[in-house]
Amino acid sequence: MVTYLVISAMGLMLLMLIPDSQVRWQRLASKGGAAMLFGLGVFGAAYSGMVA
């Protein structure tokens, strides 16, 4: 569960730290990847919490 929380925190940190790019596809890819990490961490933590 702690691993998922670390992944979620890393995704949230990347969402805040990644600068906005003028190139649309680059902005979408960077923010989308960070949001995916955050979502994966939250989902994994909730799932492992329910299973345990």
mmCIF file of C-alpha atoms in Angstrom:
data_model
loop_
_atom_site.group_PDB
_atom_site.id
_atom_site.type_symbol
_atom_site.label_atom_id
_atom_site.label_comp_id
_atom_site.label_asym_id
_atom_site.label_seq_id
_atom_site.Cartn_x
_atom_site.Cartn_y
_atom_site.Cartn_z
ATOM 1 C CA MET A 1 0.000 0.000 0.000
ATOM 2 C CA VAL A 2 2.871 2.352 0.791
ATOM 3 C CA THR A 3 4.305 1.736 -2.672
ATOM 4 C CA TYR A 4 1.094 2.958 -4.259
ATOM 5 C CA LEU A 5 1.060 6.031 -2.065
ATOM 6 C CA VAL A 6 4.622 6.816 -3.163
ATOM 7 C CA ILE A 7 3.610 6.416 -6.829
ATOM 8 C CA SER A 8 0.636 8.707 -6.245
ATOM 9 C CA ALA A 9 2.783 11.328 -4.527
ATOM 10 C CA MET A 10 5.284 11.163 -7.384
ATOM 11 C CA GLY A 11 2.524 11.728 -9.941
ATOM 12 C CA LEU A 12 1.133 14.660 -7.966
ATOM 13 C CA MET A 13 4.595 16.168 -7.641
ATOM 14 C CA LEU A 14 5.151 15.834 -11.390
ATOM 15 C CA LEU A 15 1.800 17.481 -12.102
ATOM 16 C CA MET A 16 2.881 20.511 -10.108
ATOM 17 C CA LEU A 17 6.513 20.653 -11.254
ATOM 18 C CA ILE A 18 6.264 20.046 -15.013
ATOM 19 C CA PRO A 19 6.303 23.399 -16.791
ATOM 20 C CA ASP A 20 3.611 24.130 -19.353
ATOM 21 C CA SER A 21 4.846 23.712 -22.900
ATOM 22 C CA GLN A 22 3.666 25.671 -25.931
ATOM 23 C CA VAL A 23 3.564 22.471 -27.997
ATOM 24 C CA ARG A 24 0.160 20.858 -27.586
ATOM 25 C CA TRP A 25 1.168 17.184 -27.906
ATOM 26 C CA GLN A 26 4.105 17.662 -25.551
ATOM 27 C CA ARG A 27 1.884 19.283 -22.901
ATOM 28 C CA LEU A 28 -0.717 16.536 -23.273
ATOM 29 C CA ALA A 29 1.872 13.764 -22.992
ATOM 30 C CA SER A 30 3.627 15.179 -19.947
ATOM 31 C CA LYS A 31 0.517 16.110 -17.979
ATOM 32 C CA GLY A 32 -1.249 12.919 -19.052
ATOM 33 C CA GLY A 33 1.626 10.743 -17.870
ATOM 34 C CA ALA A 34 1.761 12.488 -14.514
ATOM 35 C CA ALA A 35 -2.020 12.230 -14.096
ATOM 36 C CA MET A 36 -1.842 8.537 -14.986
ATOM 37 C CA LEU A 37 0.778 7.974 -12.267
ATOM 38 C CA PHE A 38 -1.391 9.776 -9.733
ATOM 39 C CA GLY A 39 -4.492 7.792 -10.702
ATOM 40 C CA LEU A 40 -2.622 4.498 -10.632
ATOM 41 C CA GLY A 41 -1.306 5.246 -7.158
ATOM 42 C CA VAL A 42 -4.705 6.219 -5.777
ATOM 43 C CA PHE A 43 -6.433 3.220 -7.361
ATOM 44 C CA GLY A 44 -3.714 0.813 -6.200
ATOM 45 C CA ALA A 45 -3.817 2.140 -2.640
ATOM 46 C CA ALA A 46 -7.597 1.873 -2.486
ATOM 47 C CA TYR A 47 -7.528 -1.636 -3.961
ATOM 48 C CA SER A 48 -4.836 -2.911 -1.631
ATOM 49 C CA GLY A 49 -6.661 -1.322 1.294
ATOM 50 C CA MET A 50 -9.873 -3.144 0.408
ATOM 51 C CA VAL A 51 -8.149 -6.481 -0.163
ATOM 52 C CA ALA A 52 -6.219 -6.446 3.117
#
